[in-house]
Coordinates of C-alpha atoms in Angstrom, one line a residue:
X1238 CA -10.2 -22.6 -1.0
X1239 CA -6.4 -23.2 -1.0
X1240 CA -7.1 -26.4 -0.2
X1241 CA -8.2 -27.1 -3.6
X1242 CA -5.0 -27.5 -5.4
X1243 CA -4.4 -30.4 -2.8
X1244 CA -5.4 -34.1 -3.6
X1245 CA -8.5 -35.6 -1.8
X1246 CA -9.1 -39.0 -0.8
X1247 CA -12.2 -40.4 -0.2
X1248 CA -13.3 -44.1 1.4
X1249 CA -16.4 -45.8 1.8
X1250 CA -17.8 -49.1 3.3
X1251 CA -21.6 -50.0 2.8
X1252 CA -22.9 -53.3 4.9
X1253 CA -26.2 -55.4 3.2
X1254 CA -27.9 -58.1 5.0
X1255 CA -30.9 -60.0 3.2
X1256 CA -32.9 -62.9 3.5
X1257 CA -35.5 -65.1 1.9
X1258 CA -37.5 -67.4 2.4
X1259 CA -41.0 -68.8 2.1
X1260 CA -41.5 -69.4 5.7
X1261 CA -40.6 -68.0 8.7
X1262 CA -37.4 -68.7 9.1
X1263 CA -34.2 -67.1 7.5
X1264 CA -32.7 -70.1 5.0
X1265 CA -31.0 -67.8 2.0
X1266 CA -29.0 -65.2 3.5
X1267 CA -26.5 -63.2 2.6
X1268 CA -24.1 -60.7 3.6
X1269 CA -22.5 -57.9 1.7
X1270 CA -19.5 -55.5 2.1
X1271 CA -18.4 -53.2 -0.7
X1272 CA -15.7 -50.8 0.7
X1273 CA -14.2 -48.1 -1.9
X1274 CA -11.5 -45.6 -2.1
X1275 CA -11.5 -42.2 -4.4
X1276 CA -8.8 -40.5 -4.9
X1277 CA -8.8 -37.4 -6.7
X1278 CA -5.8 -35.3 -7.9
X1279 CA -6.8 -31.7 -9.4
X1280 CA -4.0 -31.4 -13.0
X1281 CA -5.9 -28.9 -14.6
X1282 CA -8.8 -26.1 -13.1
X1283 CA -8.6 -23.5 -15.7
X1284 CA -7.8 -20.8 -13.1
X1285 CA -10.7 -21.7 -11.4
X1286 CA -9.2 -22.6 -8.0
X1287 CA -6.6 -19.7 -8.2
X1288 CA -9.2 -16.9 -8.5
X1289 CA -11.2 -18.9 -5.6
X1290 CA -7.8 -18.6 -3.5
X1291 CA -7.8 -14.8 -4.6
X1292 CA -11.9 -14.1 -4.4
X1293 CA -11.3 -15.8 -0.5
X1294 CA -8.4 -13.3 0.3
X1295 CA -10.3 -10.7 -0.8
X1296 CA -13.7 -11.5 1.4
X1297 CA -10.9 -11.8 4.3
X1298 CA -9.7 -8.3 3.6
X1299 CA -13.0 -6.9 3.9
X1300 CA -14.1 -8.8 6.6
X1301 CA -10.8 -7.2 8.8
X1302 CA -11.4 -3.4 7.3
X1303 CA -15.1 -3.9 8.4
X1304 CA -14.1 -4.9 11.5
X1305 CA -11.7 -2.1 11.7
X1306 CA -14.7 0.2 10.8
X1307 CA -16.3 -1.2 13.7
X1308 CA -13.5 -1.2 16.4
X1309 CA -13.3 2.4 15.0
X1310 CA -16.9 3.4 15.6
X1311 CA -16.7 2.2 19.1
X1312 CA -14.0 4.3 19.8
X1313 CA -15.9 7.5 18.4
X1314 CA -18.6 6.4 20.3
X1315 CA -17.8 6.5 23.4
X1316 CA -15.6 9.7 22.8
X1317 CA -18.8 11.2 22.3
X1318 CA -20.1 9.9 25.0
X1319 CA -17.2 11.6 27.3
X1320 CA -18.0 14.5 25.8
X1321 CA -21.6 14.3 26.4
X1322 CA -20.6 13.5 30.0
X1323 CA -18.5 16.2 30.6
X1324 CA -20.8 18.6 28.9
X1325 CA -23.8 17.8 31.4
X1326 CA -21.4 18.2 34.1
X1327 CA -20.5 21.3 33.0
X1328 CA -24.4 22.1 32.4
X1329 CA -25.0 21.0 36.0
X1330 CA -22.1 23.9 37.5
X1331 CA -24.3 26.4 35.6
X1332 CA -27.8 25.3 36.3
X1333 CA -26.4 25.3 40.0
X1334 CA -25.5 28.7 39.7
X1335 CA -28.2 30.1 38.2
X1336 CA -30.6 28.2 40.5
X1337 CA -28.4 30.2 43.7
X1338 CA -28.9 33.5 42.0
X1339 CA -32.7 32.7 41.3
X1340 CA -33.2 31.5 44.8
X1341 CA -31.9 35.1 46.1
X1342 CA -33.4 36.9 43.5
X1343 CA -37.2 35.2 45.6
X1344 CA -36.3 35.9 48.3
X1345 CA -35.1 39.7 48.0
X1346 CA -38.2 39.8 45.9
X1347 CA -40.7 38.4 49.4
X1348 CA -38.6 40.6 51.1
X1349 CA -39.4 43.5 49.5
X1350 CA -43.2 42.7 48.9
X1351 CA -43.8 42.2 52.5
X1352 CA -42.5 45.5 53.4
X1353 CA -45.0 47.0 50.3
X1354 CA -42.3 48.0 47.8
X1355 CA -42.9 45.5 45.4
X1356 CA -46.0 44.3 43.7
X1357 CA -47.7 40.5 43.6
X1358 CA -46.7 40.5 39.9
X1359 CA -42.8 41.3 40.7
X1360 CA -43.0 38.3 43.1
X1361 CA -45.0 35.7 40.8
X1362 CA -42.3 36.4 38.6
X1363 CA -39.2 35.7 41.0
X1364 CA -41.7 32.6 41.7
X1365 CA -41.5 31.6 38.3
X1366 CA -38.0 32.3 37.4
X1367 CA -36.9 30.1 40.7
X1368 CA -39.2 27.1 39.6
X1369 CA -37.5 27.6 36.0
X1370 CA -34.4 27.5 37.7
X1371 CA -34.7 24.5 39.8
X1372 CA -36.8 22.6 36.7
X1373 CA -33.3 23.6 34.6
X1374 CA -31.4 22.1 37.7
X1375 CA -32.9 18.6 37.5
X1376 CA -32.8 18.8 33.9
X1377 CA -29.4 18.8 33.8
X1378 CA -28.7 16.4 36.5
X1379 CA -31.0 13.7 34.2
X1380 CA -28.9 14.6 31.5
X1381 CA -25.9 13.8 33.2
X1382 CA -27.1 10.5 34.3
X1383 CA -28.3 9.6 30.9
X1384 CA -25.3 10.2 29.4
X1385 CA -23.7 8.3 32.8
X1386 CA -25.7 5.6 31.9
X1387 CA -24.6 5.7 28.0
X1388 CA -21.3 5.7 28.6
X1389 CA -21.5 2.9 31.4
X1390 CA -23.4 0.8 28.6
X1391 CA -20.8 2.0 25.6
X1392 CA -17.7 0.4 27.9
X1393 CA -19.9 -2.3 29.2
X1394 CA -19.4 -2.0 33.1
X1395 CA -23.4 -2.1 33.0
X1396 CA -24.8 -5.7 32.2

């Protein structure tokens, strides 16, 4: 737009080639070159190309804040996606644990039904509770590899 206040110069050159005749053969011929220069030298706009200049500026000044915005949404992004990350680790440690104490509490509970001091109910329960445990356990582990994943994609290591 700043490039308005400047002068311009234009040229042109136009070649015409034309012939008559009433035969087959070329007998009135003729050849023509115009060439032509413009110039034009802006006196007087009425503001015009000043508040072009300025409307410009401003479209570049939004243009860089949303592309701060942007840069700044990455950012938040993929500190979310740490987060993420580190909170399915931490959701792994636990489901670990409980999936330990689960797998004891079965097998105290088989213990204790095979000698008769425990009922098939009490051990259909430790049953459950175990496969709840280890379902949890590979929950958790999906969960971390989905957010693995994410986070790869967020930072582009993953194509």
């Amino acid at each position: 737009q700043w490039s308005d206040h400047l002068p311009s110069l234009s040229a042109s050159f136009t070649y015409q080639y034309s012939a008559l005749s009433d035969e087959f053969k070329f007998e009135r011929e003729n050849n023509y070159l115009i060439a032509g220069l413009n110039l034009n030298i802006p006196i007087f706009s009425g503001g015009m190309t000043s508040a072009n200049v300025q409307q410009a500026q401003i479209e570049v000044d939004q243009t860089n804040l949303k592309l701060s915005q942007f840069e700044n949404d990455i950012y938040v992004e993929i500190d979310n996606l740490k987060l993420k990350l580190d909170e399915a680790e931490k959701r792994i440690t636990s489901a670990e644990s409980a999936l330990k104490t689960a797998e004891k509490a079965f097998k105290i509970s088989e213990i204790t039904f095979e000698n008769g001091l425990s009922t098939q109910l009490e051990l259909k329960d430790a049953r459950v509770g175990y496969d709840k445990a280890k379902l949890n356990y590979y929950a958790a582990i999906y969960e971390h590899l989905e957010a693995y994943f994410d986070w790869e994609l967020a930072v582009g290591i993953m194509k």
